[in-house]
mmCIF file of C-alpha atoms in Angstrom:
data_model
loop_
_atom_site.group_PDB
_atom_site.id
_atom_site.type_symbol
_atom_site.label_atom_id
_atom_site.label_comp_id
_atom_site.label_asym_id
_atom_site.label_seq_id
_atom_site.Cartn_x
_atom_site.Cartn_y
_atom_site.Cartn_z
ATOM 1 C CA UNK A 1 0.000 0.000 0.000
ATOM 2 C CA UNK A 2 1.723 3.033 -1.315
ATOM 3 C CA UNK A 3 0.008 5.711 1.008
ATOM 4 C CA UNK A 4 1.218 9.558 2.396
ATOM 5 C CA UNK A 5 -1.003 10.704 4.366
ATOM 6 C CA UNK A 6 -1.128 14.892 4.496
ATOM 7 C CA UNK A 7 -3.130 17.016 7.572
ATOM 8 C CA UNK A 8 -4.597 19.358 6.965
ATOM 9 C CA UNK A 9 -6.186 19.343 3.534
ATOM 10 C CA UNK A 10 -7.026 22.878 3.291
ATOM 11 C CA UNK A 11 -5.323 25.355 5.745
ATOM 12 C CA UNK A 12 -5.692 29.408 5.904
ATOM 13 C CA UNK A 13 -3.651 31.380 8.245
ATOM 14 C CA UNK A 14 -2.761 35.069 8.614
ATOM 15 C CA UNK A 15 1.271 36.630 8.556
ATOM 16 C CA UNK A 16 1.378 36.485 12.236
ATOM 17 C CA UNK A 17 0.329 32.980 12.974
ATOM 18 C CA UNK A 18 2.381 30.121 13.583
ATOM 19 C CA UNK A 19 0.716 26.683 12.113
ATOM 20 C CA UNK A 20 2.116 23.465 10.943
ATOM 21 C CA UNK A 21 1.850 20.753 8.413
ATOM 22 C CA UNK A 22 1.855 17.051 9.227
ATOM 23 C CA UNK A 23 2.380 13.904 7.066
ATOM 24 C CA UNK A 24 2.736 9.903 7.947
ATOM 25 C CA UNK A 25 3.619 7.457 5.656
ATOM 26 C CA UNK A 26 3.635 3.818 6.873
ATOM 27 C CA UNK A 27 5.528 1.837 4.170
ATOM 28 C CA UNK A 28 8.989 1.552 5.699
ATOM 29 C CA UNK A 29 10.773 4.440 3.696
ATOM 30 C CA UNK A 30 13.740 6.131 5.210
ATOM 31 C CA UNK A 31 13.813 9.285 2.515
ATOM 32 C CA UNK A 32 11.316 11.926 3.553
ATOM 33 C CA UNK A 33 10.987 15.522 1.551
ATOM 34 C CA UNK A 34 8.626 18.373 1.310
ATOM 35 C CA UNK A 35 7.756 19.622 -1.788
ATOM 36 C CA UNK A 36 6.111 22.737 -2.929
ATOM 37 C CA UNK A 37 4.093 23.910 -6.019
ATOM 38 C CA UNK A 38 2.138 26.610 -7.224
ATOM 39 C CA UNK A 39 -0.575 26.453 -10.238
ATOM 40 C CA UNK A 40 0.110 25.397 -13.617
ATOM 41 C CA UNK A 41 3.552 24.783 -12.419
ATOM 42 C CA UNK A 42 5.841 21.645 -11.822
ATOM 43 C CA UNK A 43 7.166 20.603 -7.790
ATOM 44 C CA UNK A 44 9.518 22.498 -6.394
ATOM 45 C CA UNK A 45 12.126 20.747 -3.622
ATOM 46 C CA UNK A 46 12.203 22.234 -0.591
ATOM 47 C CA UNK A 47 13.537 19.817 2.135
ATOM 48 C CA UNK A 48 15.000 16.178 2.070
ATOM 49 C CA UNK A 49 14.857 13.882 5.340
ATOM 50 C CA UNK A 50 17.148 10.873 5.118
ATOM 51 C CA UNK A 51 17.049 8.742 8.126
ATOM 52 C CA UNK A 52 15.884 11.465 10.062
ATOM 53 C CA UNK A 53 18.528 13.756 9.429
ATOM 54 C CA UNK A 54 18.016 17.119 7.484
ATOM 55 C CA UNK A 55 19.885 16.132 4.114
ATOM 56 C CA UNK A 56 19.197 19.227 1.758
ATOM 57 C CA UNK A 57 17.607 22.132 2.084
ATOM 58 C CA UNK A 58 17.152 24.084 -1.209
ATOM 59 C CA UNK A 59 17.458 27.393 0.092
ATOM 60 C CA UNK A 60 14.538 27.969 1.459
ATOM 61 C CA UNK A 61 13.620 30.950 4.156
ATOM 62 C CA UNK A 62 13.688 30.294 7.495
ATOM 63 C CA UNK A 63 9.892 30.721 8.243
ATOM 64 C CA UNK A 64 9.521 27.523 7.047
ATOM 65 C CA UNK A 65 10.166 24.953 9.145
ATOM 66 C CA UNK A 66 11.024 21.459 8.862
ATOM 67 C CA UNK A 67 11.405 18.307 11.516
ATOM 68 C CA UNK A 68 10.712 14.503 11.304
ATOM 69 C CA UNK A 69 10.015 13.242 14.921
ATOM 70 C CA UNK A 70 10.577 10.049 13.889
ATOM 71 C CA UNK A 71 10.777 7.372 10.411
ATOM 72 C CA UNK A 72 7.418 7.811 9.753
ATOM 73 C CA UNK A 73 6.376 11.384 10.332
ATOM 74 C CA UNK A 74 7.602 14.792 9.085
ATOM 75 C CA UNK A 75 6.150 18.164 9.966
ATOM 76 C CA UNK A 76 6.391 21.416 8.474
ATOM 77 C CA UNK A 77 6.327 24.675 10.760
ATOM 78 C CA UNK A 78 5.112 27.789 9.512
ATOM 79 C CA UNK A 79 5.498 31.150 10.727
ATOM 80 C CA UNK A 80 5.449 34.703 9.908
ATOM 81 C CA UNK A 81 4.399 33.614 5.701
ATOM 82 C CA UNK A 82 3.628 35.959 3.227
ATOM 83 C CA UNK A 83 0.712 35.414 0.386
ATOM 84 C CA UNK A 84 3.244 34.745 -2.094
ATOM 85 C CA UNK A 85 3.909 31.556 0.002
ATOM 86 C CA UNK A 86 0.082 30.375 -0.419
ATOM 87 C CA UNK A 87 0.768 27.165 -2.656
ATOM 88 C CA UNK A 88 0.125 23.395 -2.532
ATOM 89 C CA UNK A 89 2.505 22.023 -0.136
ATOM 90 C CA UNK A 90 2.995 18.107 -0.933
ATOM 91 C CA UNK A 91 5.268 15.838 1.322
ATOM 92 C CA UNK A 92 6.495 12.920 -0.175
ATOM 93 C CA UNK A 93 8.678 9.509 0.457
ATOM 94 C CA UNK A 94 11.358 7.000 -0.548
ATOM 95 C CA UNK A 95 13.864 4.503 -0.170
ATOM 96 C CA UNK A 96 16.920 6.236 0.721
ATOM 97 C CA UNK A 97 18.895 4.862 -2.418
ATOM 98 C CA UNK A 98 18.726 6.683 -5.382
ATOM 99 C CA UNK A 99 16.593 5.622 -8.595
ATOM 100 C CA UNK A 100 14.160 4.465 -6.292
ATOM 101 C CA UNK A 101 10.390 5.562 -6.528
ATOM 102 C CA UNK A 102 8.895 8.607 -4.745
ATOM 103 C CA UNK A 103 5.406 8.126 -3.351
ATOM 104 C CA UNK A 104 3.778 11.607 -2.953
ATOM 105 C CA UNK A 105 1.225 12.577 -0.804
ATOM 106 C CA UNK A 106 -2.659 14.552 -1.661
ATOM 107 C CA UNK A 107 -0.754 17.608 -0.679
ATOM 108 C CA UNK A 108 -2.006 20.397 2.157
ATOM 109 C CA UNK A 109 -3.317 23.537 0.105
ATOM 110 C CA UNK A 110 -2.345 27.062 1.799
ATOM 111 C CA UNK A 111 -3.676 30.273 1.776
ATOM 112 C CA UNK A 112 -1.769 33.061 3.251
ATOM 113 C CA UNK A 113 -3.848 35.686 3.678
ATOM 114 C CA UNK B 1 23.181 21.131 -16.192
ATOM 115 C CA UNK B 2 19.754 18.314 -15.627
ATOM 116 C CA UNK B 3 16.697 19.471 -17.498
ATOM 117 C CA UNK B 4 13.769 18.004 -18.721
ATOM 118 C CA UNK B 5 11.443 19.377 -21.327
ATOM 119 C CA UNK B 6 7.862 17.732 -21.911
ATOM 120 C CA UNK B 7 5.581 18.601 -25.121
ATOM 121 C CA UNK B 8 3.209 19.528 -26.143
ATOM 122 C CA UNK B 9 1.873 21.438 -22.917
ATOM 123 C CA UNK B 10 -1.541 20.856 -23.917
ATOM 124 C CA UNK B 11 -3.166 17.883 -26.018
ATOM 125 C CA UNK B 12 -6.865 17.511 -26.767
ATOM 126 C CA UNK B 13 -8.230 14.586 -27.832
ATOM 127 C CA UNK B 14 -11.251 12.492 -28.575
ATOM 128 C CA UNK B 15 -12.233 9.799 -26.709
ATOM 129 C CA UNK B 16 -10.521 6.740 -28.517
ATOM 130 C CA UNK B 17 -8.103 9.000 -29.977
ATOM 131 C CA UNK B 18 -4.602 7.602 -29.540
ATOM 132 C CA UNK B 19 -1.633 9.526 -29.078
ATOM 133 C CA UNK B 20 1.648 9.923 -27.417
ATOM 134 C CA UNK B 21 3.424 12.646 -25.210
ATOM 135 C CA UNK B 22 7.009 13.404 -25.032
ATOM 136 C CA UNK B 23 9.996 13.705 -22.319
ATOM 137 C CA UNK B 24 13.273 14.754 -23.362
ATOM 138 C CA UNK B 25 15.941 15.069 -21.015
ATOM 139 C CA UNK B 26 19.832 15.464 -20.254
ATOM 140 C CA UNK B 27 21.041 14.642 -17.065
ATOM 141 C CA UNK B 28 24.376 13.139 -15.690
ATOM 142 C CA UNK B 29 24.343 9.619 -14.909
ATOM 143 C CA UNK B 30 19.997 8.848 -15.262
ATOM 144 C CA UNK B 31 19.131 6.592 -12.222
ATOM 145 C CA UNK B 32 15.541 6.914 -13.289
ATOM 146 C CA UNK B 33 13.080 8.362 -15.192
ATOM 147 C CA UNK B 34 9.614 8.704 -13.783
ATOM 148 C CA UNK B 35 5.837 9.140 -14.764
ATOM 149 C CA UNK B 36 3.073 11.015 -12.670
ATOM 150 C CA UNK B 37 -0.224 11.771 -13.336
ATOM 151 C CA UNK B 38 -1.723 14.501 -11.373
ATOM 152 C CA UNK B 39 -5.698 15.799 -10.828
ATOM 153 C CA UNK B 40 -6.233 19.340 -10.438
ATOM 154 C CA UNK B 41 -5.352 20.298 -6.928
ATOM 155 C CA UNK B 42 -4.111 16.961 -6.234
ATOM 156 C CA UNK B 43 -0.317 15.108 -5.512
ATOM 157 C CA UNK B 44 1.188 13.088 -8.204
ATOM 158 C CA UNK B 45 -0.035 9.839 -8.567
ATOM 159 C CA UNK B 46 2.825 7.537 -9.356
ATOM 160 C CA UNK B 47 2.783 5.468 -12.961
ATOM 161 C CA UNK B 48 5.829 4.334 -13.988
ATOM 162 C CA UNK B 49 9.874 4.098 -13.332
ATOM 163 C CA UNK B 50 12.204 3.809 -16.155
ATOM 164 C CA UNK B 51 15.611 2.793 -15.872
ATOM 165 C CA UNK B 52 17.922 1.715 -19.102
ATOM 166 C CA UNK B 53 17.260 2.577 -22.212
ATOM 167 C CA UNK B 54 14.871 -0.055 -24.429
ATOM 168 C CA UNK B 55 12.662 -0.451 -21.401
ATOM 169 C CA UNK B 56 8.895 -0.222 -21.834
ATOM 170 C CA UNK B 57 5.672 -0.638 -19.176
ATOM 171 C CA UNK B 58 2.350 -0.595 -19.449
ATOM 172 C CA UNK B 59 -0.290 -0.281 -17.323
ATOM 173 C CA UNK B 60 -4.124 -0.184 -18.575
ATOM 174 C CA UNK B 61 -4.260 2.089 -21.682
ATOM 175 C CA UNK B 62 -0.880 3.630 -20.748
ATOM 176 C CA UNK B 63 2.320 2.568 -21.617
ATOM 177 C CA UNK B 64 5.979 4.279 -21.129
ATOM 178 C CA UNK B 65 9.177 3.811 -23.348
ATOM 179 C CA UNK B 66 12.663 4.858 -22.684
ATOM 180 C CA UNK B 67 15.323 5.832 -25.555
ATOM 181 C CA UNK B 68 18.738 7.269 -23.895
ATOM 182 C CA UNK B 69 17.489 10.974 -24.458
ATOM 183 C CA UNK B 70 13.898 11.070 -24.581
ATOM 184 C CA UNK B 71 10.795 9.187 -22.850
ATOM 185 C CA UNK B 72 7.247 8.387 -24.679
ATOM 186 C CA UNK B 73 3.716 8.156 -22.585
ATOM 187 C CA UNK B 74 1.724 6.226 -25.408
ATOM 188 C CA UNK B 75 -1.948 6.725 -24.572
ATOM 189 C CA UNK B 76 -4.044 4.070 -26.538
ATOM 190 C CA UNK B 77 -8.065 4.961 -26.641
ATOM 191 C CA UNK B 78 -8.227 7.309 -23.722
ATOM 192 C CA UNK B 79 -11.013 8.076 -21.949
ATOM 193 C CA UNK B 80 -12.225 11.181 -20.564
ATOM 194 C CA UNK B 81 -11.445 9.812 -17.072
ATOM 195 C CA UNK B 82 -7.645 10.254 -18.291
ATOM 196 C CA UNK B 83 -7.658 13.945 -18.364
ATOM 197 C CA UNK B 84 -5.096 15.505 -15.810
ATOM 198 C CA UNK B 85 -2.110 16.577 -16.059
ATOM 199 C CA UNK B 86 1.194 14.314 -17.052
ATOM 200 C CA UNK B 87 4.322 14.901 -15.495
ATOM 201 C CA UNK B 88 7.910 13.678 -16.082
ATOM 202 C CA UNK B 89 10.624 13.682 -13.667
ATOM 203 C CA UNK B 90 14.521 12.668 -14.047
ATOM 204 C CA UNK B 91 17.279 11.313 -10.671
ATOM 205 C CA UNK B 92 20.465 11.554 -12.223
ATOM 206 C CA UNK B 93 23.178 11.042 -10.523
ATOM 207 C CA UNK B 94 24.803 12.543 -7.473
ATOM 208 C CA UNK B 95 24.153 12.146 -3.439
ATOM 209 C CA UNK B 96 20.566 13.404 -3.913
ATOM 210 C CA UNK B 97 17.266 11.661 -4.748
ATOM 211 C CA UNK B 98 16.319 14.872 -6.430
ATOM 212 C CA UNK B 99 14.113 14.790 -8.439
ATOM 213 C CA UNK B 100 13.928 17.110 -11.673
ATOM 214 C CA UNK B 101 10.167 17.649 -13.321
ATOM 215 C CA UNK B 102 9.157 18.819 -16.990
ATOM 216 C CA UNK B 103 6.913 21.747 -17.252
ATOM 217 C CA UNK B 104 3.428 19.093 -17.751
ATOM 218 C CA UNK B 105 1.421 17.820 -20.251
ATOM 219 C CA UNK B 106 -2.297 18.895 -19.913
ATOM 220 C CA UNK B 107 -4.426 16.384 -21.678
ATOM 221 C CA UNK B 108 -8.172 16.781 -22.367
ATOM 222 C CA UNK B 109 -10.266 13.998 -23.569
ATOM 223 C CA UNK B 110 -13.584 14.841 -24.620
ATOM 224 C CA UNK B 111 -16.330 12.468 -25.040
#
């Protein structure tokens, strides 16, 4: 069962608020990344997770915030956005060696507002 | 420098209209090429890994082919439950599992 599961679906929060996304997979993968993507537009990396350790981050600014707790979840902590941040956030998963398939998620949409 | 470049961007078709979509890419040392098909504000839904060149899979009316510098998504009688969006994504080589996408096919099939 190839399964990501993303909470919330649908989240809106204002520039000041501090929020976070959650996502569980269950099938054993090591590899864990946020992704993010606006409309009409391909995903964009953001963070890679490999065995629990922060492997890449692609630049991104530091009101986003990333931790995996453990193998099977990873969070991502939100604070102080700005509306050009509203976007479909997608987490995703993977064996940890390379050429191997990555399982996304339904992604969490976000509205900055 | 990896890149991938997918055509056309948009593709309408009849239902039972066959057709393919294309995936060229360069990349350094290809440990995969991959297929997605994504719903409108939906993930990608995984459909198919490619590794060597020569390799083919199918799945339903779908099927994927790999040549060393471009992929095919061969679409035989679609259905208007195939419309979405088509994405291709290269790992090439390196320490990452990065993945690097094409732009998107948007296929409509109309009834």
């Amino acid at each position: 069962d190839t399964e990501v599961t993303q909470t919330p679906k649908h989240l809106v929060m204002g520039m000041t608020n501090k929020k976070s996304l959650k996502c569980e997979q269950h099938m054993g993968h090591r590899a864990m990344y946020w992704y993010k993507q606006k409309a009409k537009k391909p995903p964009e990396l953001m963070f890679v997770y490999s065995y629990e350790k922060l492997s890449i981050n692609e630049s991104v600014p530091s009101r986003f915030s990333p931790e995996c707790p453990n193998s099977s979840l990873l969070n991502l902590h939100l604070h102080a956005l700005q509306p050009e941040d509203s976007a479909l956030y997608l987490c995703a998963s993977s064996q940890v060696t390379g050429g191997n398939t990555i399982y996304f998620g339904e992604g969490s949409w976000l509205t900055v507002v | 420098e990896d890149q991938v470049t997918q055509s056309p961007e948009a593709l309408r078709l009849q239902e039972g209209e066959s057709s393919s979509l294309n995936c060229s890419y360069t990349v350094s040392g290809l440990r995969g090429l991959f297929w997605y098909r994504q719903d409108p504000g939906k993930g990608p839904e995984f459909l198919f890994t490619l590794y060597s060149a020569g390799e083919e899979k199918e799945k339903e009316r779908l099927k994927a082919t790999l040549t060393k510098k471009e992929s095919f998504l061969h679409i035989t009688a679609p259905k208007p439950e195939d419309s979405a969006t088509y994405l291709c994504a290269v790992q090439g080589g390196g320490a990452t599992n990065k993945l690097i996408f094409g732009t998107g096919t948007l296929l409509a099939v109309q009834p």
